XYZ file of C-alpha atoms in Angstrom:
579
model
C 13.771 27.256 15.087
C 13.355 23.445 14.866
C 15.624 22.296 11.570
C 12.492 19.932 10.671
C 10.214 23.024 10.529
C 12.736 25.368 8.644
C 12.926 22.387 6.189
C 9.127 22.399 5.466
C 8.606 25.904 5.454
C 11.270 26.440 2.395
C 10.140 22.879 0.892
C 6.267 24.339 1.127
C 7.646 27.963 -0.287
C 9.531 26.167 -3.211
C 6.447 24.161 -4.167
C 4.159 27.378 -3.643
C 6.462 28.853 -6.641
C 6.473 25.854 -8.778
C 2.815 25.478 -8.431
C 1.381 28.702 -9.164
C 2.843 28.470 -12.699
C 0.348 25.437 -13.428
C -2.673 27.101 -12.355
C -5.109 27.606 -15.301
C -6.200 31.847 -15.748
C -8.195 31.357 -18.831
C -11.401 32.484 -17.169
C -13.160 30.955 -20.152
C -11.882 27.215 -19.521
C -13.804 24.785 -17.582
C -10.562 23.976 -15.383
C -10.340 27.794 -14.308
C -8.157 27.816 -11.111
C -7.099 24.175 -11.521
C -3.987 23.349 -11.115
C -2.446 21.455 -13.856
C -1.403 17.795 -13.325
C 1.872 17.190 -14.463
C 1.584 13.722 -15.736
C -1.693 14.390 -17.503
C -1.698 18.500 -18.223
C -5.619 18.065 -16.597
C -6.139 19.865 -13.526
C -7.953 17.652 -11.129
C -10.282 17.707 -7.835
C -8.980 14.613 -6.168
C -6.960 14.851 -2.774
C -3.460 14.640 -4.825
C -4.457 17.133 -7.101
C -5.449 21.092 -6.629
C -6.917 19.956 -3.429
C -3.081 19.691 -2.102
C -1.822 22.749 -3.867
C -4.278 24.618 -2.016
C -3.208 23.400 1.490
C 0.352 24.400 0.565
C -0.900 27.761 -0.501
C -2.954 28.117 2.815
C 0.119 27.051 5.027
C 1.903 29.389 3.118
C -0.106 32.047 3.308
C -0.922 31.810 7.495
C 2.983 31.051 8.183
C 4.662 34.256 9.205
C 8.083 32.604 8.459
C 6.964 32.095 4.770
C 7.781 34.696 2.095
C 4.211 34.432 0.953
C 2.918 35.300 4.060
C -0.618 37.202 3.474
C 0.507 37.635 0.079
C -2.460 39.160 -2.218
C -1.387 37.553 -4.895
C -1.566 33.986 -3.768
C -4.885 34.458 -1.880
C -6.391 35.447 -5.459
C -4.993 32.312 -6.906
C -6.413 30.300 -3.623
C -9.876 32.112 -4.080
C -9.608 30.709 -8.029
C -8.682 27.252 -6.789
C -11.514 27.140 -4.502
C -14.233 27.869 -7.097
C -12.546 25.143 -9.340
C -13.433 22.865 -6.770
C -16.929 24.024 -6.637
C -16.976 23.822 -10.305
C -15.810 20.598 -10.667
C -18.357 19.419 -7.470
C -21.066 17.324 -8.979
C -24.521 17.837 -8.227
C -24.827 15.167 -5.948
C -21.725 16.647 -4.015
C -19.359 14.227 -4.746
C -16.038 14.728 -6.954
C -14.435 12.018 -8.925
C -10.958 10.737 -8.547
C -10.253 11.508 -12.450
C -8.755 8.142 -13.619
C -11.550 5.684 -12.153
C -13.959 6.305 -9.452
C -16.436 8.819 -10.647
C -18.881 10.689 -8.433
C -16.985 8.841 -5.583
C -18.146 9.197 -1.537
C -14.722 8.014 -0.786
C -12.883 10.147 -2.880
C -14.899 13.363 -1.829
C -13.889 11.989 1.989
C -10.039 11.702 1.125
C -10.686 15.566 -0.219
C -12.562 16.371 2.940
C -10.638 15.329 5.254
C -7.908 17.832 3.881
C -9.771 20.644 3.011
C -11.664 21.034 6.418
C -8.300 21.627 8.003
C -7.564 24.449 5.154
C -10.719 26.032 6.190
C -9.966 26.010 9.901
C -6.360 27.363 9.258
C -7.930 30.227 7.378
C -10.991 31.012 9.960
C -8.765 31.157 12.725
C -6.668 33.942 11.122
C -7.725 37.902 11.784
C -7.976 38.618 7.992
C -10.884 40.046 6.793
C -9.342 39.441 2.944
C -9.318 35.802 3.217
C -12.965 35.453 3.564
C -12.519 35.579 -0.485
C -11.080 31.943 -0.344
C -13.246 31.179 2.871
C -16.507 31.466 1.480
C -16.153 28.927 -1.474
C -14.371 26.334 0.603
C -17.185 26.581 2.976
C -19.595 26.128 0.234
C -17.874 23.087 -0.946
C -17.706 21.436 2.246
C -21.478 21.954 2.816
C -22.303 20.356 -0.432
C -20.131 17.294 0.327
C -22.389 16.412 3.357
C -25.237 14.568 1.821
C -23.060 12.344 -0.296
C -20.967 11.346 2.868
C -24.119 10.738 4.707
C -24.800 8.042 2.572
C -22.391 7.046 0.210
C -20.593 3.910 0.337
C -17.148 2.627 -0.354
C -14.925 0.297 -2.018
C -12.143 -0.519 -0.215
C -11.202 -1.285 3.756
C -9.405 2.126 4.326
C -11.998 4.157 2.781
C -13.999 3.492 5.883
C -11.391 5.019 8.216
C -11.121 7.941 5.166
C -15.055 7.847 5.396
C -15.257 8.483 9.443
C -12.499 11.048 9.542
C -14.062 13.156 6.845
C -17.709 12.993 8.936
C -15.731 13.786 12.033
C -14.125 16.723 10.751
C -17.165 18.242 9.013
C -18.452 17.960 12.360
C -16.004 20.181 14.358
C -17.210 22.749 11.476
C -20.890 22.252 10.969
C -22.004 20.488 14.654
C -24.351 18.153 12.547
C -25.207 15.117 15.081
C -25.884 12.993 11.902
C -22.291 13.241 10.848
C -21.214 11.525 13.671
C -23.843 8.959 13.639
C -22.940 8.256 10.421
C -19.160 8.095 11.542
C -20.246 5.436 14.509
C -22.121 3.087 11.633
C -18.490 2.473 10.001
C -16.725 2.334 13.232
C -19.336 -0.444 14.257
C -17.547 -2.632 11.475
C -14.697 -3.480 13.879
C -10.766 -2.749 13.239
C -9.542 -4.649 10.489
C -5.780 -5.029 12.000
C -4.209 -7.844 13.322
C -2.304 -7.540 17.139
C 1.051 -6.954 15.278
C -0.274 -4.056 13.537
C -1.019 -5.009 10.174
C -3.867 -3.501 8.084
C -5.929 -5.557 5.990
C -4.355 -3.975 2.688
C -0.973 -4.792 4.105
C -0.020 -1.478 2.039
C 3.362 -0.613 3.751
C 4.055 2.089 1.227
C 0.449 4.128 0.988
C -2.398 2.916 2.966
C -1.355 2.473 6.302
C -0.794 5.963 6.929
C -4.016 6.556 5.405
C -6.011 4.474 7.871
C -3.412 5.966 10.422
C -3.920 9.459 10.176
C -7.492 8.809 9.379
C -8.162 7.133 12.515
C -6.295 9.881 14.353
C -8.594 12.796 13.460
C -11.554 10.236 14.174
C -10.289 9.646 17.695
C -9.595 13.311 18.237
C -12.812 14.667 17.247
C -15.147 11.981 18.585
C -13.197 11.693 21.990
C -12.192 8.175 21.127
C -8.887 7.728 22.423
C -9.366 3.521 22.103
C -8.974 4.075 18.363
C -5.010 5.390 18.793
C -4.584 1.646 20.192
C -4.400 0.416 16.392
C -2.663 3.340 15.373
C 0.238 2.846 17.745
C 0.082 -0.929 16.715
C 0.749 -0.131 12.912
C 3.486 2.828 13.638
C 5.594 0.296 16.290
C 5.231 -2.592 13.355
C 6.894 -0.213 10.709
C 9.784 0.516 12.832
C 10.855 -3.428 11.537
C 9.508 -2.891 7.741
C 12.322 -0.415 6.560
C 14.891 -1.763 4.594
C 18.685 0.280 5.214
C 18.486 2.822 2.453
C 14.851 3.915 4.086
C 13.056 2.096 1.482
C 9.815 0.725 2.838
C 9.142 -3.215 2.597
C 6.494 -3.099 -0.026
C 7.275 -6.826 -1.330
C 4.032 -8.435 -0.073
C 1.617 -5.536 -0.307
C -1.983 -5.930 -1.087
C -2.336 -2.754 -3.304
C -0.251 -1.015 -5.875
C 2.534 -0.468 -3.824
C 3.587 -3.702 -4.304
C 7.323 -4.142 -5.332
C 7.527 -0.442 -5.799
C 9.937 2.021 -4.211
C 8.992 4.393 -1.298
C 10.344 5.505 1.837
C 9.199 6.664 5.098
C 8.472 10.401 4.430
C 4.689 10.154 4.387
C 4.765 8.750 7.641
C 6.436 11.840 9.098
C 2.655 13.612 10.153
C 1.326 10.686 11.886
C 4.708 10.181 13.709
C 4.950 13.604 15.061
C 1.449 13.817 16.237
C 1.526 10.410 17.978
C 4.804 11.705 19.618
C 3.254 14.562 20.781
C 0.163 12.995 22.211
C 1.774 10.255 23.813
C 5.217 11.598 24.459
C 7.067 8.599 22.827
C 10.725 8.851 22.357
C 10.302 6.312 19.639
C 7.601 7.663 17.644
C 9.637 11.198 18.230
C 12.850 9.623 16.334
C 10.667 7.691 13.687
C 8.914 11.390 12.591
C 12.665 13.128 12.734
C 13.799 9.900 10.318
C 10.937 10.532 8.192
C 11.337 13.977 7.734
C 15.214 13.279 6.805
C 13.870 11.388 3.704
C 11.331 14.435 2.518
C 12.452 15.795 -0.585
C 9.484 17.151 -2.270
C 5.733 17.435 -1.617
C 3.644 14.251 -2.596
C 1.411 13.928 -0.181
C -2.106 14.233 -0.640
C -4.535 17.164 1.068
C -5.636 14.938 3.803
C -2.094 14.006 4.825
C -0.280 17.445 4.460
C 2.452 17.728 6.300
C 2.658 21.339 7.003
C -0.870 21.863 7.159
C -0.785 19.285 10.288
C 1.945 20.766 11.819
C 0.481 24.576 11.836
C -3.025 23.447 12.702
C -2.175 21.191 15.694
C 0.486 21.492 18.482
C 3.771 20.377 17.262
C 6.299 21.059 20.194
C 8.572 18.151 20.310
C 11.312 20.118 22.261
C 12.860 18.086 25.315
C 11.483 14.971 24.304
C 14.292 12.121 24.217
C 14.875 10.257 20.911
C 14.759 6.347 21.117
C 17.379 4.818 18.971
C 15.801 2.915 15.845
C 16.930 -0.520 15.675
C 19.393 -1.758 13.185
C 19.734 -5.251 14.329
C 17.035 -7.615 14.747
C 14.592 -10.355 14.124
C 11.037 -9.854 13.828
C 8.232 -12.388 13.242
C 5.129 -10.422 12.488
C 1.510 -12.334 12.421
C 2.905 -15.686 14.107
C -0.734 -16.493 16.343
C -2.968 -14.454 13.816
C -5.887 -16.779 12.837
C -5.457 -16.830 9.299
C -6.717 -20.409 8.647
C -9.769 -20.135 10.825
C -11.054 -16.956 9.242
C -10.460 -18.222 5.520
C -12.406 -21.294 6.947
C -15.310 -18.766 8.131
C -15.021 -16.615 4.695
C -15.531 -19.990 2.781
C -18.379 -20.821 5.116
C -20.016 -17.430 4.377
C -19.388 -17.340 0.919
C -18.110 -13.527 1.317
C -15.397 -14.678 -1.328
C -17.711 -13.835 -3.876
C -20.049 -11.164 -2.840
C -17.576 -8.317 -2.911
C -17.527 -6.361 -6.023
C -15.272 -3.503 -7.442
C -12.635 -4.281 -4.868
C -10.264 -7.332 -3.418
C -11.294 -9.705 -0.593
C -7.326 -9.227 0.691
C -7.331 -13.128 1.758
C -3.657 -12.667 2.268
C -4.277 -10.445 5.332
C -2.343 -11.535 8.878
C -0.091 -14.105 6.863
C 2.906 -14.221 8.353
C 6.030 -12.006 7.644
C 9.749 -12.608 8.898
C 11.963 -9.316 9.001
C 15.847 -10.049 9.592
C 17.993 -6.921 9.642
C 21.957 -6.683 10.235
C 23.277 -3.199 9.627
C 23.380 -2.968 6.038
C 21.734 -6.336 5.364
C 18.118 -6.631 5.186
C 15.729 -9.769 4.452
C 12.156 -10.579 4.154
C 10.162 -13.982 4.092
C 6.473 -13.859 3.419
C 3.956 -16.170 3.258
C 0.720 -15.571 0.674
C 2.842 -13.401 -1.445
C 4.258 -13.891 -5.139
C 7.482 -13.786 -3.885
C 8.599 -15.803 -0.586
C 12.280 -14.225 -0.010
C 13.781 -10.950 -0.766
C 17.358 -9.495 0.543
C 18.940 -5.931 0.274
C 22.792 -6.218 0.601
C 24.319 -2.486 0.769
C 23.305 -1.355 -2.714
C 22.598 -4.656 -4.271
C 18.517 -4.983 -4.345
C 17.312 -8.932 -4.881
C 13.514 -7.456 -4.715
C 11.875 -11.165 -4.557
C 12.533 -14.867 -5.239
C 9.631 -16.741 -6.537
C 8.878 -20.233 -7.865
C 5.764 -21.017 -10.321
C 4.595 -24.408 -11.347
C 2.630 -25.812 -14.372
C 0.746 -27.938 -11.913
C -2.024 -25.451 -10.825
C -0.814 -23.226 -12.656
C 1.124 -20.448 -11.788
C 3.149 -18.529 -9.036
C 3.455 -20.602 -5.571
C 1.952 -18.306 -2.673
C 2.966 -20.637 0.253
C 0.517 -20.801 2.885
C 2.434 -21.458 6.106
C 5.532 -20.008 7.122
C 7.526 -20.593 10.402
C 10.658 -20.738 12.190
C 12.089 -24.107 13.103
C 15.035 -25.199 15.237
C 17.629 -24.923 12.204
C 15.370 -22.979 9.148
C 12.835 -21.126 8.197
C 10.106 -23.169 6.662
C 7.654 -22.441 3.943
C 5.067 -25.179 2.962
C 2.176 -25.617 0.317
C -0.313 -28.147 -1.040
C -1.525 -27.259 -4.165
C -4.832 -29.277 -4.985
C -6.225 -29.380 -8.768
C -9.046 -31.548 -9.512
C -11.835 -32.103 -12.122
C -15.512 -32.081 -12.046
C -18.075 -34.392 -12.618
C -21.876 -33.818 -14.302
C -24.470 -32.273 -12.241
C -27.027 -34.487 -10.850
C -30.040 -34.095 -12.548
C -31.860 -33.210 -9.388
C -30.124 -30.088 -9.169
C -30.182 -29.000 -12.764
C -32.180 -25.740 -13.048
C -35.560 -25.551 -14.794
C -34.581 -23.882 -18.320
C -36.723 -23.991 -21.157
C -35.876 -25.789 -24.436
C -32.615 -27.566 -22.425
C -31.945 -30.002 -25.107
C -31.627 -27.081 -27.276
C -30.018 -24.628 -25.389
C -28.252 -24.879 -21.813
C -25.958 -21.415 -21.134
C -22.786 -23.144 -19.400
C -23.133 -20.061 -17.031
C -26.402 -20.614 -15.782
C -25.624 -23.976 -14.278
C -24.798 -24.455 -10.875
C -21.301 -25.509 -11.185
C -21.244 -25.674 -7.529
C -22.934 -29.099 -7.189
C -20.425 -30.785 -9.288
C -18.836 -33.407 -7.493
C -14.674 -33.371 -7.556
C -12.986 -36.233 -9.262
C -9.743 -37.474 -9.394
C -8.507 -34.775 -7.137
C -4.547 -34.200 -7.302
C -1.742 -32.654 -5.247
C 1.262 -31.088 -5.007
C 3.144 -30.593 -1.770
C 6.352 -27.997 -2.200
C 8.555 -27.155 0.758
C 11.469 -24.431 1.305
C 13.905 -24.196 4.104
C 15.745 -21.277 4.199
C 18.841 -21.258 6.415
C 21.554 -18.565 7.359
C 25.067 -19.054 6.759
C 28.216 -16.818 7.255
C 27.614 -14.298 4.636
C 25.244 -16.523 2.789
C 21.797 -17.681 2.692
C 20.160 -21.471 1.275
C 17.271 -21.907 -0.216
C 16.527 -25.777 -0.281
C 13.479 -26.623 -2.501
C 11.620 -29.933 -2.570
C 8.556 -31.335 -4.236
C 6.548 -34.584 -3.438
C 7.134 -37.457 -6.189
C 4.888 -36.566 -8.759
C 7.034 -36.587 -11.868
C 7.438 -33.851 -14.830
C 5.935 -31.049 -13.424
C 7.791 -27.928 -14.852
C 8.791 -25.517 -12.836
C 10.692 -22.208 -12.610
C 12.466 -20.512 -9.808
C 12.953 -16.683 -10.275
C 15.364 -14.095 -8.843
C 14.455 -10.547 -9.338
C 16.352 -7.661 -9.126
C 16.414 -3.696 -9.491
C 17.388 -2.689 -12.964
C 20.106 -0.628 -11.963
C 22.454 -3.349 -11.373
C 24.706 -5.546 -13.945
C 24.140 -9.537 -14.072
C 27.002 -11.761 -15.518
C 27.432 -15.436 -15.167
C 29.262 -18.096 -17.492
C 26.555 -19.836 -18.773
C 23.799 -17.084 -18.392
C 21.656 -16.429 -21.315
C 20.703 -12.527 -22.150
C 16.905 -12.903 -23.548
C 16.457 -9.723 -23.741
C 14.192 -6.920 -21.815
C 15.487 -7.728 -18.730
C 15.299 -11.346 -18.931
C 17.883 -14.003 -18.331
C 18.262 -17.819 -18.227
C 20.554 -19.481 -15.726
C 21.596 -22.499 -17.231
C 24.120 -23.890 -15.142
C 26.808 -22.649 -12.504
C 26.371 -19.067 -10.621
C 25.839 -15.710 -11.925
C 26.754 -12.391 -10.220
C 24.743 -9.132 -9.410
C 26.285 -6.035 -8.589
C 25.019 -2.306 -8.095
C 27.299 0.313 -6.754
C 30.095 -1.780 -5.214
C 27.556 -4.471 -3.684
C 27.102 -7.533 -5.126
C 25.331 -11.081 -4.569
C 26.567 -14.582 -6.140
C 23.915 -17.120 -6.927
C 23.990 -20.684 -7.304
C 23.184 -22.815 -9.329
C 21.366 -22.879 -12.726
C 19.242 -25.598 -14.597
C 18.064 -25.997 -17.897
C 15.696 -28.979 -17.586
C 12.856 -27.763 -19.477
C 12.662 -24.911 -22.490
C 9.650 -22.880 -21.330
C 10.262 -19.358 -21.056
C 7.344 -19.017 -18.782
C 5.373 -20.869 -16.710
C 1.583 -19.953 -17.525
C -0.107 -17.531 -15.241
C 3.282 -15.877 -14.039
C 3.843 -12.386 -15.117
C 7.155 -10.199 -15.186
C 6.273 -6.708 -14.730
C 8.341 -4.089 -16.547
C 11.255 -2.028 -14.792
C 12.945 -5.274 -13.234
C 15.457 -8.159 -14.285
C 14.724 -11.172 -13.930
C 17.041 -14.684 -13.779
C 15.030 -17.811 -14.451
C 16.151 -21.361 -13.320
C 14.398 -24.158 -15.005
C 13.526 -27.652 -12.992
C 11.158 -30.278 -13.044
C 9.581 -32.373 -10.606
C 10.786 -34.894 -8.218
C 12.795 -31.679 -7.260
C 15.338 -31.672 -4.572
C 17.830 -28.479 -4.620
C 19.780 -26.029 -2.883
C 20.489 -22.830 -3.841
C 23.076 -20.516 -2.590
C 22.707 -16.470 -2.453
C 26.364 -15.681 -1.448
C 26.983 -11.801 0.139
C 30.242 -10.280 -1.424
């Protein structure tokens, strides 16, 4: 028996036992049959809620090696959960996310992407009793089709979730309109760089969403060309893992920004692609992802055991590549970022998308350096421009804020030179003159009432345009990194350099002031950050102004922050020593 499958079977049985105790069994409750969310206590119909538990239960019921194989009590629980899904389904066929996104086609698509697999697993069984669950599941899926045939989305990855749901519905119902709608989404083209970065730059969450969705779309629509984009992202991710298994999230464009994620959610897509391509690297990455799995946390659309049972999963005899632990990798160095931004500005698209984000940092350069237990990330167009892992010591980010803009500096340019890694940013801030009279709108009673928001502000001429140019040179030495920050000659711009650390470590220094709530001010000299025997020494401090923060610079909870206050003109080297 494959030890990975043995682990999955055991985890699934354990989760089945736990989740059974959370099912609402009161027939008078509107949540009857649903699984109580451990955080809110409210059963939810979204892809991380009751449907994800239904996937685990189905996998247990159809797996001869499960202690719940064809268990009558579990089948009754699954049937109740299917009825819950019907009861929480809106009249238009959609479900709601629960936290936001009400009557949501894309959130319905997330659910459909996995419930179709539940349906197919049950349908292939020679087990008449399974009809008790199969019938309401089929009805739920049938009711979703009008919404998926007409519904829209919010985010880039939603498009591929929609195509996967449409494709997998077609597998069951063979309605041509489902394929036609999927093709409409696919006609927009793939939002991925040559190096494998998806628009949302979300290594912790949405990469996998796009990857697994396009896998199923390619499989059903006979579009092997779509798998090329999946391969790109999976190959990129080999270089975006810290030594601990933590995924690089320092520059994400979504909610995983700066949060701790591991590679476990990549298990299924690496395994499926390893089987499809007979690829030793993908097989090794799938094994690695499996080693990090400690509990079920995936949505129904990416359920590991459902995917293993439904699709061929034999990796026996396939060699495993050695995963790299020492490398330098530059991502998106040749991506035409500036050209695309200019095109967006000319098209005016930056102000036309609502309920979402334009993700204008897509394709910005990233440099990754790994040397065994040391891991460095340098990033353009991100709140932090540098991060470092040294053993257990986590320098989560280094960021620079300025009162010129005001706010955090997100460097536009990142490149490698002969002797350094260089970041450059030129900030601009101007003033705006009166709108030419000929361009003023024809408003009644203008002299008495002229609302500011009705004026065509884009027609104002810019006056007294000011600039601030900042450069950062980062160099690697023997057991140290140097960060050389310079400004132009403009005087008296207050700035703050901030070192962000994991909350698990301790901070000590001779002239460092503890300001409470994880905030420190390094006034001079150096300080050390120590975590589980690993340590960093950082110098040197400054206290050239008294501001505790620069306006528009946020410091979320759950981290520790060491600030250095400087004023321009600035020409200062900061040293990070690996102890």
